[in-house]
Each structure stands twice: as C-alpha cells, then as structure tokens.
mmCIF file of C-alpha atoms and ligand atoms in Angstrom:
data_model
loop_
_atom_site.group_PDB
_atom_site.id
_atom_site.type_symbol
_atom_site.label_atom_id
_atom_site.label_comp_id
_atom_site.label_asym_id
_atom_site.label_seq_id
_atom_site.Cartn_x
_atom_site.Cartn_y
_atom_site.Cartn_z
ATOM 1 C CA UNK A 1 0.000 0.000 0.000
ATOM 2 C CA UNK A 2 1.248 3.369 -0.678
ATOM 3 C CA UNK A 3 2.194 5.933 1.751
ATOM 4 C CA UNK A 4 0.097 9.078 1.372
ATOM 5 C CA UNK A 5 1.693 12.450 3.517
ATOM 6 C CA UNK A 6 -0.409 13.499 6.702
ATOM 7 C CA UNK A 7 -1.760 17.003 5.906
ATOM 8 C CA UNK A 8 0.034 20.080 7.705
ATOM 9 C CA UNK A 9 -2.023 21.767 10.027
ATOM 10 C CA UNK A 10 -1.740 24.095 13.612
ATOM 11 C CA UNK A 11 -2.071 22.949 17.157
ATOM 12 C CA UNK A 12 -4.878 25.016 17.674
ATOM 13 C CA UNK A 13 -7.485 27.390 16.200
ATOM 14 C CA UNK A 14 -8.850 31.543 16.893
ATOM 15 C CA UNK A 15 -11.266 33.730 15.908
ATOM 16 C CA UNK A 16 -8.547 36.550 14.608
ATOM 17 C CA UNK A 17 -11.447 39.095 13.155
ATOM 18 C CA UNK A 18 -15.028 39.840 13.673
ATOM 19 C CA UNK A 19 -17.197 42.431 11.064
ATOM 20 C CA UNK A 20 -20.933 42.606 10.935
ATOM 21 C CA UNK A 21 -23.545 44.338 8.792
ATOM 22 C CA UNK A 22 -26.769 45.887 9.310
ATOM 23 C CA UNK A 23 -29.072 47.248 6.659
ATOM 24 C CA UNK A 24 -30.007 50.716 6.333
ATOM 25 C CA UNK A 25 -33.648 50.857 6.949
ATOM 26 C CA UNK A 26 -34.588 50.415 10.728
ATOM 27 C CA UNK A 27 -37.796 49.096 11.106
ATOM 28 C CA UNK A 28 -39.807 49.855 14.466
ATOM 29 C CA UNK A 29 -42.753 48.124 15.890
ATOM 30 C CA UNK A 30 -44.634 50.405 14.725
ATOM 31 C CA UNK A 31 -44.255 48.988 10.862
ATOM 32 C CA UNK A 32 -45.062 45.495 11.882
ATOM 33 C CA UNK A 33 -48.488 46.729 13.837
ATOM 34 C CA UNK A 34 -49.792 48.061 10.181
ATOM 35 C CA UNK A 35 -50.536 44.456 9.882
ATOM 36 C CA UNK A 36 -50.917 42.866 12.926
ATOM 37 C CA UNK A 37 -52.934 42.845 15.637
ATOM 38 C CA UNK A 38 -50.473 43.497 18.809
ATOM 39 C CA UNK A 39 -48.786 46.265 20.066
ATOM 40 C CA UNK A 40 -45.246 47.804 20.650
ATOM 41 C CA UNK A 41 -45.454 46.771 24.373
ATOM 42 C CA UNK A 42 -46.589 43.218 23.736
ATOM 43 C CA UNK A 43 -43.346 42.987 21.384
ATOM 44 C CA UNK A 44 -41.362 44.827 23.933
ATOM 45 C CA UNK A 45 -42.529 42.780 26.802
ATOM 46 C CA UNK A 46 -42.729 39.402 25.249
ATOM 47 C CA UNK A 47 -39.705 39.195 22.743
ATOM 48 C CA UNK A 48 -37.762 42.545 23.973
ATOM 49 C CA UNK A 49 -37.302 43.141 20.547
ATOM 50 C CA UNK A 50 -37.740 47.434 19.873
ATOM 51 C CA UNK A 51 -36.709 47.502 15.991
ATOM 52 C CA UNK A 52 -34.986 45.519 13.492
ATOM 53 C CA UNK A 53 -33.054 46.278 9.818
ATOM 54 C CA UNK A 54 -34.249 45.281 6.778
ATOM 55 C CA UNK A 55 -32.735 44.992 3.630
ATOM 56 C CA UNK A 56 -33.261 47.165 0.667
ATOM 57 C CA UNK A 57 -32.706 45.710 -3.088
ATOM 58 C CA UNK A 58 -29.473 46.336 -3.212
ATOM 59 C CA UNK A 59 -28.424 45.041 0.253
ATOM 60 C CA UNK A 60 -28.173 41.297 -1.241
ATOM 61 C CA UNK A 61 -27.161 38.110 1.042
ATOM 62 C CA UNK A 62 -23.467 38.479 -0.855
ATOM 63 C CA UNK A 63 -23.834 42.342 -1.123
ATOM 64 C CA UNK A 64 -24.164 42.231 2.746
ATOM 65 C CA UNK A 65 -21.587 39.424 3.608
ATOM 66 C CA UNK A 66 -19.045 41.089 1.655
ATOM 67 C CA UNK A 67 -19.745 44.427 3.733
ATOM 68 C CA UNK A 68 -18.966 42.246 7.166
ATOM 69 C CA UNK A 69 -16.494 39.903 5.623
ATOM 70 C CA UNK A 70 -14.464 43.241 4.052
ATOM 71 C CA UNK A 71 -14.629 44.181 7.856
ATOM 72 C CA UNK A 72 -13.645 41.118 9.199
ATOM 73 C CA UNK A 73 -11.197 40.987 7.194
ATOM 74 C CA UNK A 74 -9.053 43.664 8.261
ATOM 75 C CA UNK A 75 -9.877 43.261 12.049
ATOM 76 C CA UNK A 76 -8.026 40.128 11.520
ATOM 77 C CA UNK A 77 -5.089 41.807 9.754
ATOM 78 C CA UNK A 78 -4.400 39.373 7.195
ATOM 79 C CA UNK A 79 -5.587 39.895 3.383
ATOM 80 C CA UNK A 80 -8.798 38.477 1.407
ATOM 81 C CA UNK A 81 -5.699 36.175 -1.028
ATOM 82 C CA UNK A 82 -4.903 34.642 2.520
ATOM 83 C CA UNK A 83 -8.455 33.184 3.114
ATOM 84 C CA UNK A 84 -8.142 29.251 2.173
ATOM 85 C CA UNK A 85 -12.368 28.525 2.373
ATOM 86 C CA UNK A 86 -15.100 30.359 2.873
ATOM 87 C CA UNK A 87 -18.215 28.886 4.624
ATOM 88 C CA UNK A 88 -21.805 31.015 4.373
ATOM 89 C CA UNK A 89 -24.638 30.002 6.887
ATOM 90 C CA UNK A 90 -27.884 31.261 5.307
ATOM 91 C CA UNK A 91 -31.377 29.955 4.703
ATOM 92 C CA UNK A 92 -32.829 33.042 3.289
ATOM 93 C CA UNK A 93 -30.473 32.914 -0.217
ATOM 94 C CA UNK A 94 -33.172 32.294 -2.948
ATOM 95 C CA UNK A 95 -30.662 30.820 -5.374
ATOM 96 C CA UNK A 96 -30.296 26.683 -4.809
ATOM 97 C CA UNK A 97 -27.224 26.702 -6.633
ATOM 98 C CA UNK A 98 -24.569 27.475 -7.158
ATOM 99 C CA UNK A 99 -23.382 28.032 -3.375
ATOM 100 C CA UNK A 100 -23.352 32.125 -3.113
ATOM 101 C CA UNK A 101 -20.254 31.260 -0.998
ATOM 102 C CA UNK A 102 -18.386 30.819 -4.470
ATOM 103 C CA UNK A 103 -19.740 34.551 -5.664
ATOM 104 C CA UNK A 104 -18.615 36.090 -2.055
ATOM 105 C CA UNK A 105 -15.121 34.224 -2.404
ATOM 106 C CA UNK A 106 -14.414 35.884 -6.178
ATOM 107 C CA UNK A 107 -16.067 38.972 -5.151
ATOM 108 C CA UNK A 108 -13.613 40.006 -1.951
ATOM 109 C CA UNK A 109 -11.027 38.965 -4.182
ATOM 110 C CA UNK A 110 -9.642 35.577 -2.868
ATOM 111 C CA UNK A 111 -7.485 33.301 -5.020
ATOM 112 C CA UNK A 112 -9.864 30.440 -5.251
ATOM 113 C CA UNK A 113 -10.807 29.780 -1.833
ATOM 114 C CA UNK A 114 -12.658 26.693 -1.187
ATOM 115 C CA UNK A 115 -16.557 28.197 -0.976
ATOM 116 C CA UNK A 116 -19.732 26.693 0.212
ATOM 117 C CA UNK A 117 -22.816 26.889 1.642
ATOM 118 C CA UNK A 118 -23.953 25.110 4.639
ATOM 119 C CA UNK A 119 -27.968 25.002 6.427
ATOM 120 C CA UNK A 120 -28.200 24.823 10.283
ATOM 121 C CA UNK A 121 -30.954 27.780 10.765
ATOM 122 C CA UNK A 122 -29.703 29.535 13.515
ATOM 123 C CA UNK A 123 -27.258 27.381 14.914
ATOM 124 C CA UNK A 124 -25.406 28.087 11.565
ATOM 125 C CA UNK A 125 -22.832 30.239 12.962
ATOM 126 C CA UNK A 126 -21.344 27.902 15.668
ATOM 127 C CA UNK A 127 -21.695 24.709 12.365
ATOM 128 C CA UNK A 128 -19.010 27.085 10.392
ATOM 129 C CA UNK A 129 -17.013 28.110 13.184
ATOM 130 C CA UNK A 130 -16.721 24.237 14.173
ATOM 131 C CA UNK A 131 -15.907 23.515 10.562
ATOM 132 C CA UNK A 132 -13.745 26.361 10.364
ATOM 133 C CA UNK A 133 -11.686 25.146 13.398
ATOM 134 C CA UNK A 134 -11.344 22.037 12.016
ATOM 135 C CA UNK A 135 -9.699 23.133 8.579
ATOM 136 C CA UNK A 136 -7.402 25.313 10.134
ATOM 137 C CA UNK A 137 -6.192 22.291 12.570
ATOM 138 C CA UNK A 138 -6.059 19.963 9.586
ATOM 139 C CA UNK A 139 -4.287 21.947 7.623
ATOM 140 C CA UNK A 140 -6.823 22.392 4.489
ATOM 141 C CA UNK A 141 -6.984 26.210 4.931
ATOM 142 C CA UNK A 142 -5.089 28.683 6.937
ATOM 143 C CA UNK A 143 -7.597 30.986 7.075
ATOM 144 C CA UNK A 144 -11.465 30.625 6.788
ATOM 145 C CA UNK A 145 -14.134 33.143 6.669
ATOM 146 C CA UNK A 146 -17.193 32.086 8.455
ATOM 147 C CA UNK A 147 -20.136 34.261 7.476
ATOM 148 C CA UNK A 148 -23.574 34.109 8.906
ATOM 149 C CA UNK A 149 -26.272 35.994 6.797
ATOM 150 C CA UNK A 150 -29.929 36.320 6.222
ATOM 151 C CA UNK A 151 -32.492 38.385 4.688
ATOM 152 C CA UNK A 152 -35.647 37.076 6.604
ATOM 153 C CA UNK A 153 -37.831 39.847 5.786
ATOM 154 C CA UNK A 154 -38.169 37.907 2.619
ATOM 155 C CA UNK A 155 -39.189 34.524 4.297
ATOM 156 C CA UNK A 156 -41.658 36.548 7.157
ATOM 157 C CA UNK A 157 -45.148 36.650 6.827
ATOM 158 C CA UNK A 158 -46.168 39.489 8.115
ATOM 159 C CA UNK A 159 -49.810 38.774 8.669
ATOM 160 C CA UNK A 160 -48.346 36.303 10.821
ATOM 161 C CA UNK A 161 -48.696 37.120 14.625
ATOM 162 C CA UNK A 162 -46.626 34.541 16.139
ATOM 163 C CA UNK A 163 -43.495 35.526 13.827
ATOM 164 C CA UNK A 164 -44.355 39.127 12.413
ATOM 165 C CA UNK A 165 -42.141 40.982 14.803
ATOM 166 C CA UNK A 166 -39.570 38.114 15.062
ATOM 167 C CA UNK A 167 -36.635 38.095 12.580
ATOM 168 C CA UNK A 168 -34.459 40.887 11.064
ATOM 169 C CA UNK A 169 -31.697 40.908 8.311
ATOM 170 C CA UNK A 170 -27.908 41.651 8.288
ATOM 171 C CA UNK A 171 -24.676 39.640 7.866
ATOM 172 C CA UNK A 172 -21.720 38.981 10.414
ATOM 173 C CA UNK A 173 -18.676 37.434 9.553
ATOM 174 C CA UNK A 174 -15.136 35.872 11.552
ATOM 175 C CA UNK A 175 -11.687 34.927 10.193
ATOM 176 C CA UNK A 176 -10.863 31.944 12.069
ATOM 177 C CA UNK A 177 -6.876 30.991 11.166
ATOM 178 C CA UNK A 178 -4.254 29.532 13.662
ATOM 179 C CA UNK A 179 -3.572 30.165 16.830
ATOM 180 C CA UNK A 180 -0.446 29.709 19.764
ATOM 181 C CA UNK A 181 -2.722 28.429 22.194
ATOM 182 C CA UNK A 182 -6.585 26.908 22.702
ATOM 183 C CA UNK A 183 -8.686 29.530 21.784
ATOM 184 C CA UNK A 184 -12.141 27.967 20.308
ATOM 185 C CA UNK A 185 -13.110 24.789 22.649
ATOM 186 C CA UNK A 186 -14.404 21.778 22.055
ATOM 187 C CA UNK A 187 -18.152 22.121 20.353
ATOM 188 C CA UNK A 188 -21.284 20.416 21.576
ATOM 189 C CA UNK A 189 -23.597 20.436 19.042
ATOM 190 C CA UNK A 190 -26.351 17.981 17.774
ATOM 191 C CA UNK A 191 -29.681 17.853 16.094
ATOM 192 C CA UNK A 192 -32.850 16.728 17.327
ATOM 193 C CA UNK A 193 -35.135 16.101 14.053
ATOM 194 C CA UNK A 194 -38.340 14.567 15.924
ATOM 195 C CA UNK A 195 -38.715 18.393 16.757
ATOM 196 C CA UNK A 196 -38.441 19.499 12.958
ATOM 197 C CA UNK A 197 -41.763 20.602 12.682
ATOM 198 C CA UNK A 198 -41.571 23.394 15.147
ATOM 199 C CA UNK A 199 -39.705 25.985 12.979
ATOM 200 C CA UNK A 200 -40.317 25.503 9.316
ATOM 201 C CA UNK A 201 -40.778 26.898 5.866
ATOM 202 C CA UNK A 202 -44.390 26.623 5.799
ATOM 203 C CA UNK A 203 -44.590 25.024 2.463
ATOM 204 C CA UNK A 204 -42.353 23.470 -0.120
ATOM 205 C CA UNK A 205 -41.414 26.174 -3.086
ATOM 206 C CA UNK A 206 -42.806 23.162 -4.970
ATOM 207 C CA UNK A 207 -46.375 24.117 -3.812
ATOM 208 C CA UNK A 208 -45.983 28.150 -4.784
ATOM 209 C CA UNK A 209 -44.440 27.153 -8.547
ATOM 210 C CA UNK A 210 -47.596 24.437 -8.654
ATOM 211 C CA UNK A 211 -50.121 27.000 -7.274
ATOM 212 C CA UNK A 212 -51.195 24.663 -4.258
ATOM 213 C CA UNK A 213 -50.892 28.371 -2.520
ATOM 214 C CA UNK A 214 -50.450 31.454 -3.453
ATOM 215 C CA UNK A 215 -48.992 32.980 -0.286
ATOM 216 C CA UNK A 216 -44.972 32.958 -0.773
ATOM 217 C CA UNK A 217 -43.446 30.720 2.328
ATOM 218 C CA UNK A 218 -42.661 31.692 5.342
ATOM 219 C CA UNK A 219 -41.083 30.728 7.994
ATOM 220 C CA UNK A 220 -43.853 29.692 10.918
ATOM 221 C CA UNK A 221 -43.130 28.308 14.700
ATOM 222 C CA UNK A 222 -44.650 26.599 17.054
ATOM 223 C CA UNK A 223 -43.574 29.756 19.913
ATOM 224 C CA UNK A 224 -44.237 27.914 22.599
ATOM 225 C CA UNK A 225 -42.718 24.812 22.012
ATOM 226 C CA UNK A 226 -39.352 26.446 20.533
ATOM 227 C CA UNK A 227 -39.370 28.837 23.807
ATOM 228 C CA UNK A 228 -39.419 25.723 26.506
ATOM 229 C CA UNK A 229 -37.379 23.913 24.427
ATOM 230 C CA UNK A 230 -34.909 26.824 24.288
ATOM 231 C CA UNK A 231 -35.055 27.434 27.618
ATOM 232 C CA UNK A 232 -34.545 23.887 29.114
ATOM 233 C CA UNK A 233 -32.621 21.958 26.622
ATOM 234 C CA UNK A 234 -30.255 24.872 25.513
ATOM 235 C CA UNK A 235 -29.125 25.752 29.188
ATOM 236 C CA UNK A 236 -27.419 22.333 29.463
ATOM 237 C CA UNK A 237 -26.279 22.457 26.191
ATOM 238 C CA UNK A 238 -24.289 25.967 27.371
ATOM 239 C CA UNK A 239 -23.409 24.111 30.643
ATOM 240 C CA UNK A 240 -21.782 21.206 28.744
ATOM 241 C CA UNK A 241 -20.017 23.426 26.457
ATOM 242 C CA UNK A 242 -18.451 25.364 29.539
ATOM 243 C CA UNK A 243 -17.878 21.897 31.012
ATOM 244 C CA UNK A 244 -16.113 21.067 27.514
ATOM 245 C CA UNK A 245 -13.740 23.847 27.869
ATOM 246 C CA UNK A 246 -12.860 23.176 31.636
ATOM 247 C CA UNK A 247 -14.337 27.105 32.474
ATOM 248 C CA UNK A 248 -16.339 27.751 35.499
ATOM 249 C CA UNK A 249 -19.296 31.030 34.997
ATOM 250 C CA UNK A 250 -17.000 32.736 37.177
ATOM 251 C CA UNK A 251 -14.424 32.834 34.294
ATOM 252 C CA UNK A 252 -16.292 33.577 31.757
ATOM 253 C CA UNK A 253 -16.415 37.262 30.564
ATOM 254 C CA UNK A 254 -19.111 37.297 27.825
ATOM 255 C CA UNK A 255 -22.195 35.444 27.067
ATOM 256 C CA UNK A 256 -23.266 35.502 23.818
ATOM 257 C CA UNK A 257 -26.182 33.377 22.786
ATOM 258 C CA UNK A 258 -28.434 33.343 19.791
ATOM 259 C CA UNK A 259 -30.598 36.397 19.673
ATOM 260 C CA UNK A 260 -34.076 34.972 19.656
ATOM 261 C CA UNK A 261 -35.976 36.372 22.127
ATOM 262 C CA UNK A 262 -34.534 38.086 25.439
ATOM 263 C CA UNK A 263 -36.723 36.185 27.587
ATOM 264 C CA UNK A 264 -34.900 33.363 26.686
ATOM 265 C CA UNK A 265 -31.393 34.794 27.128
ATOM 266 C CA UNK A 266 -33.029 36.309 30.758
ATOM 267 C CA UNK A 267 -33.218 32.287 31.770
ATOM 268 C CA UNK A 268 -30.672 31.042 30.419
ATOM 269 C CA UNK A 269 -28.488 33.458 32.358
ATOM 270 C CA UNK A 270 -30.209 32.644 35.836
ATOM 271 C CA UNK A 271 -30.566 28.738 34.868
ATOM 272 C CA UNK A 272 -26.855 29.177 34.180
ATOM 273 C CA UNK A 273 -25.831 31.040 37.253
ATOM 274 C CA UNK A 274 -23.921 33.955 35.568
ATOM 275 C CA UNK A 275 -22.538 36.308 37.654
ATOM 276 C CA UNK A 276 -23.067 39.767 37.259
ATOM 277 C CA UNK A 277 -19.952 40.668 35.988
ATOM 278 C CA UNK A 278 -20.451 38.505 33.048
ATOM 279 C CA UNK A 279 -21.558 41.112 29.884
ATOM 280 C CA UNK A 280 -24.953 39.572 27.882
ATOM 281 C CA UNK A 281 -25.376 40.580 24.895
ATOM 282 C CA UNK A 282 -28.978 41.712 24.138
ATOM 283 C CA UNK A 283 -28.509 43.151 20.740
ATOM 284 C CA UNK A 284 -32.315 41.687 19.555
ATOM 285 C CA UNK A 285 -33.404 44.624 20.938
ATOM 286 C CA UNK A 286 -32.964 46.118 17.952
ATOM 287 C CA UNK A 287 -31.928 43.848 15.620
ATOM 288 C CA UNK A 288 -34.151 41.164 16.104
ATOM 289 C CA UNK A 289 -33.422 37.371 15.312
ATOM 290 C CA UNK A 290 -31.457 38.039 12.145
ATOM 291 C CA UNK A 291 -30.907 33.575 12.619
ATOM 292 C CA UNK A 292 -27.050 32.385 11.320
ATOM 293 C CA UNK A 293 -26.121 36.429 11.400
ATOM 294 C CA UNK A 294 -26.975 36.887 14.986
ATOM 295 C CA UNK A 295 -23.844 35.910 17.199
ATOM 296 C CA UNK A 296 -21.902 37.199 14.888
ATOM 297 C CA UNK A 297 -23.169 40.550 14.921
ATOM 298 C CA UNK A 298 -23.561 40.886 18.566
ATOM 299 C CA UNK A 299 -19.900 39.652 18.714
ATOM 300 C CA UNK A 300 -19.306 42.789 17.112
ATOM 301 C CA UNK A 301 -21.657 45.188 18.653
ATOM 302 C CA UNK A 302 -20.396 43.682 21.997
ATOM 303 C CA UNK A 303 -16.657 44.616 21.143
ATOM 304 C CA UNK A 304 -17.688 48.045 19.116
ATOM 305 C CA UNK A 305 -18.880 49.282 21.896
ATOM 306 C CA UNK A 306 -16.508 48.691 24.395
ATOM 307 C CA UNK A 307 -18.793 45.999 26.323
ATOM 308 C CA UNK A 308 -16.527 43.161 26.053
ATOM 309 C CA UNK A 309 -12.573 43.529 24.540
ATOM 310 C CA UNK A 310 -10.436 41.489 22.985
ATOM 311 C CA UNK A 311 -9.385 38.626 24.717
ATOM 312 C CA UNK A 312 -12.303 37.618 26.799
ATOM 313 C CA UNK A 313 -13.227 34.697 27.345
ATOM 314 C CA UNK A 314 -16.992 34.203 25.399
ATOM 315 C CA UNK A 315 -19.936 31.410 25.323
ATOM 316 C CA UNK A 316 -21.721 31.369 22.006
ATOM 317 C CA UNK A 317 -24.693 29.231 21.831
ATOM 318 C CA UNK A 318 -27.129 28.982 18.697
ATOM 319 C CA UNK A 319 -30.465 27.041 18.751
ATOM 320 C CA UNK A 320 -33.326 26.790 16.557
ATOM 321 C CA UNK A 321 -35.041 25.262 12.886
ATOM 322 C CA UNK A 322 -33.687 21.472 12.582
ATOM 323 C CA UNK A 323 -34.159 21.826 15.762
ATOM 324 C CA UNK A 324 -30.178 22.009 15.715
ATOM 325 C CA UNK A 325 -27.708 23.610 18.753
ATOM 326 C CA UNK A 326 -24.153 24.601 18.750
ATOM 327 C CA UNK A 327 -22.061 26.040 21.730
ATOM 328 C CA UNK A 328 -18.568 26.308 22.533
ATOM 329 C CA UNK A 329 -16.275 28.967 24.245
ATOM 330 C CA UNK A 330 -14.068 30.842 22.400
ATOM 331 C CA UNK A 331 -11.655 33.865 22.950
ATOM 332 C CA UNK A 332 -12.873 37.102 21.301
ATOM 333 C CA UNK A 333 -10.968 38.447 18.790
HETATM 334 C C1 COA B 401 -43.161 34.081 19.743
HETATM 335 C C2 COA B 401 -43.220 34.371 21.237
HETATM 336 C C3 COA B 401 -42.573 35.718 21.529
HETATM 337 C C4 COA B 401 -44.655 34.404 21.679
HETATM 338 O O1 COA B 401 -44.721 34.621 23.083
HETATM 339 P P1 COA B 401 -45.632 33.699 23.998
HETATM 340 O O2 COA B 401 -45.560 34.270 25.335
HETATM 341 O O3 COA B 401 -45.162 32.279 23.808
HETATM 342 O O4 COA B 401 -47.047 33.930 23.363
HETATM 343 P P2 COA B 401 -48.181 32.866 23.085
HETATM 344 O O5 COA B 401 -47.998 32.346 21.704
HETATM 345 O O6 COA B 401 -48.250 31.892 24.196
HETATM 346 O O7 COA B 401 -49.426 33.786 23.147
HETATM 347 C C5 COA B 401 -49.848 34.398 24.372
HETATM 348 C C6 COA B 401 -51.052 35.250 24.099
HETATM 349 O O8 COA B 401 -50.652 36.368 23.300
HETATM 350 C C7 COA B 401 -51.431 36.382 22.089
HETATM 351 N N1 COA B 401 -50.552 36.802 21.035
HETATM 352 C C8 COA B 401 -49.804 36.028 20.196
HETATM 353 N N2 COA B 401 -49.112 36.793 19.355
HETATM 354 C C9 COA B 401 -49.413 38.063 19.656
HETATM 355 C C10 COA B 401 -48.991 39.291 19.171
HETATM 356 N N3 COA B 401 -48.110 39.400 18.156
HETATM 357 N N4 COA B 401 -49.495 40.404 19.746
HETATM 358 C C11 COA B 401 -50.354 40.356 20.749
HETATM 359 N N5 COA B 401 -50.805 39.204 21.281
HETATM 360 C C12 COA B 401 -50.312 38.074 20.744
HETATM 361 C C13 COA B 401 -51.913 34.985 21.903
HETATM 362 O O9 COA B 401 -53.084 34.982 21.146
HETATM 363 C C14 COA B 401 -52.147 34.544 23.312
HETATM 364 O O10 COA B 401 -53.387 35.065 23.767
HETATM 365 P P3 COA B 401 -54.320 34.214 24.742
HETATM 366 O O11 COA B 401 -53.513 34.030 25.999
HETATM 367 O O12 COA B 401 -55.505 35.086 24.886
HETATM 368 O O13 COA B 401 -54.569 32.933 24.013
HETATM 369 C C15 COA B 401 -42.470 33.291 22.018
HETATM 370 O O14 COA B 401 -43.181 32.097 22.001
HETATM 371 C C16 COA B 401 -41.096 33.012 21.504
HETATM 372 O O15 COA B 401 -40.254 33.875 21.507
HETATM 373 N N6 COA B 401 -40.821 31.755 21.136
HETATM 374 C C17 COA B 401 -39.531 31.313 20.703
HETATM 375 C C18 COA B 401 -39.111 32.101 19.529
HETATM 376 C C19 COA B 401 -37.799 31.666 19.050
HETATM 377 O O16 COA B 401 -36.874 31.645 19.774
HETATM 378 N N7 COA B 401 -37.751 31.336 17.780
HETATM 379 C C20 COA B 401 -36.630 31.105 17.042
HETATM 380 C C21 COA B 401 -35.723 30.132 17.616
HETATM 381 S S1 COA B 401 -34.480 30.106 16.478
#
C-alpha cells in the first residue's frame, strides 16, 4: 500500500477578526403593527425586541456578507488572497445553486478559496465556526471566513402574529486561522429532528411554482414549544459546552447566545448562574433574530462598543429550525 503524507495543520485554532452588517432601513414596531394585531409593548414585553433592519434591493445576502467579511477581514489583519475557504450560513439565499459562498469568495477577491454553503438555521454560525476550526487544525486552509447571513424579511409573513415581529436581516462574519494556544473549545452540538416541525418553511417552493398556494413561504413556529425547548434543553447544552472547555461562569467574561428572544437569554443566564460581571449581549433589541447572522453581529456590537474587549473569554450558543444547537467557548478576537 502506498504511503500518502499526513496534511500540515496548527495545534490550535482563533477567531482573529469579527465584522458585521446591518441594513439601512430600521424598522420599528410600529411597521409590523400596520398588519398585525399586537402592540409595541406586547413585542417589547414578550420578545424585547424594539426595531430591526431590513434589507433594501441592493443590500443582497453576498452584497451584505461582503460588507462584514471586508470588515472582518481587516480586524483580523491578514488579506482576502490569505483566506483558504469560505463557509456562508444562510437559509434566506433564494438561489439553490450554485453556493453564493463561491460569488462572495471571487467577489472580496480571494485566489480560489474553497466556498460553500452550509444550512443549520440559527445554529449556523457555531456549524461554520466548528468547521472552520477544524480546517485550520487539519491543515486544508489557513484561514477561513465564516459568514452568517440572512435576509428574513423575505421569508416573514407578516400577517403572521406569532413571527411578524420576530426576525431581522444583516450579515456577520469571523476569520478563524491559527492560533499559539486553545482559543475555540471543544463544540457540543447535535440535532434533534423529531422536533423538525416546530420551525419551518411553511410550504415546499414546490407548492408556490404548482399553485397549491399562493402565499410565498414563510417561515412559521410553534412559539411555545421552541421557547421551553430553548429554555430547558439549551441551558445544558451551554453548561456542557463550559464543562467542555474546563471554564467555570465565574471565568467567563461574555455570554453571547443566539438572539431569539430576550426572555430566553433572561433564563438562560439565571438557569446558568452567571454572575453579574459577566456582559450579555442583548442586541435583539434592535436587531431582532437576524438567525445564522446573529452571534456574529452581537460579537461585534459587543466589542464596538466597548462591552466586552479582545481577549475575553466568550460562550456562544445557537439554537433553533432542525431543531439544531451549537455552543462552545471561544476567545474574542
Ligand atoms: C413568539 C413568542 C414571543 C410568543 O410569546 P408567547 O408568550 O409564547 O405567546 P403565546 O404564543 O403563548 O401567546 C400568548 C397570548 O398572546 C397572544 N398573542 C400572540 N401573538 C401576539 C402578538 N403578536 N401580539 C399580541 N398578542 C399576541 C396569543 O393569542 C395569546 O393570547 P391568549 O392568551 O388570549 O390565548 C415566544 O413564544 C417566543 O419567543 N418563542 C420562541 C421564539 C424563538 O426563539 N424562535 C426562534 C428560535 S431560532
């Protein structure tokens, strides 16, 4: 039998860069009330969500990656010809192939990056940053770009009062490349597909093109459901994945879970234990749940505003449609 080389890779793994995007338009409650029956404190109270962005025509799924990836980019210092792969989260592009991962890559001007898409709703961002930290350890890439982006406005129905008021758009983006020491830990991450019915697309495209219905899909939820499921199931998902790492709540700096709903990030931090000092980021308020974008972009927020710096020590956690989890600790950029 012949002897085939071992790939070349690095001891360990980091997040080196972090660069989100929001779309122009802000949308208030106030919008989504034209065409449902609530109100701006039942949103407020229930989902602590005050506004969210929406995307314009020209603010694309790559038009809006490459804004955070460009950022990314250069918080990590390196240059778009060093990026080895780049991996795009998204369930909101309306192109089935090819990937729009390959269209990103050309467009911020790699030299032929490995480029894909990859679907884990909103556990997508913690899927490519595990993938991510596995290439660079290999040795495939060097460098990867892990983007997380959506344009849910598209895939809302917003006659819909359970998910009206829910989701948001925008892009955030990492470079992940190699690192001297452990800086992403180990992942725990799963699926649990008897629960698949509780976020979906409400209807094949099959059934629009076929005129079964005439209202585009959406994405529907069964709110209740996903919220005890969230907040039960996720908080010993976080646990393990603090376990995983060998860190205690008292060493953590930063919590950063998916931003679905602040109730659920309110319980998951008293479930959890977290001390005060630990920061929380609670950027739904006025993004919304922008799904594979969302700890990406309050990454950002969280480190553009001085909240939480580089070098803290972070737990990410993203749940939701699959249903699918992720969480691991990592070291901010
Ligand atoms: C969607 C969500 C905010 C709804 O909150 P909730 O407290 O579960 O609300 P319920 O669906 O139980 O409805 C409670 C009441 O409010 C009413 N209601 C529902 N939507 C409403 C709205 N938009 N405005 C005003 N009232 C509303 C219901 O009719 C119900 O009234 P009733 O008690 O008279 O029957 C919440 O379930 C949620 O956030 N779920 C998880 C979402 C999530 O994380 N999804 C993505 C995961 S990736």
């Amino acid at each position: 039998m012949a002897k085939i080389k071992p790939s070349k890779g690095h001891p360990y793994a980091r997040i080196l860069g972090v660069g989100g995007y929001r779309p122009v338009r802000v949308v208030p409650n106030e919008v989504i009330l034209e065409t449902i029956d609530s109100s701006d404190e039942w949103i407020r109270s229930r989902s602590g969500i005050e506004s969210r962005h929406w995307a314009n025509d020209e603010e694309t799924v790559a038009a809006m990656s490459i804004e955070a990836s460009g950022k990314a980019i250069a918080d990590a210092g390196i240059s778009a010809g060093q990026i080895g792969a780049v991996v795009v989260s998204t369930v909101s592009h309306f192109k089935q192939t090819p990937a729009v991962a390959t269209e990103i890559a050309d467009r911020l001007g790699t030299h032929k990056a490995a480029a894909f898409d990859i679907s884990a709703g909103c556990a997508g961002f913690g899927y490519g940053l595990t993938l991510a930290k596995g290439m660079v350890v290999e040795g495939s890439a060097e460098y990867v770009l892990v983007i997380g982006v959506e344009r849910l406005s598209e895939l809302t129905d917003l006659e819909d009062r359970a998910t009206a008021f829910l989701f948001g758009d925008g892009a955030g983006a990492v470079v992940v490349g190699p690192s001297a020491e452990p800086a992403i830990g180990p992942t725990v991450w799963g699926s649990e597909g008897d629960k698949s019915d509780t976020i979906k697309q409400t209807v094949p495209w099959t059934d629009y093109r076929d005129g079964v219905v005439t209202r585009f899909p959406a994405i529907t939820q069964e709110g209740q459901a996903v919220f005890r499921w969230a907040v039960f199931e996720m908080a010993k998902v976080a646990k393990e994945a603090l376990d995983a790492a060998g860190i205690t709540v008292d060493e953590l700096d930063v919590f950063i879970p998916h931003q679905a709903n602040e109730r659920i990030i309110d319980s998951m931090v008293k479930t959890l234990k977290l001390p005060e000092s630990v920061t929380v980021a609670r950027d739904v308020r006025t993004t919304g749940n922008t799904s594979a974008a969302s700890i990406p972009l309050a990454m950002e927020r969280l480190l553009a505003t001085g909240e939480a710096k580089s070098g803290d020590t972070a737990l990410v956690i993203g749940f939701g449609a699959g249903l699918v989890y992720a969480a691991t600790v990592v070291t901010l950029p």
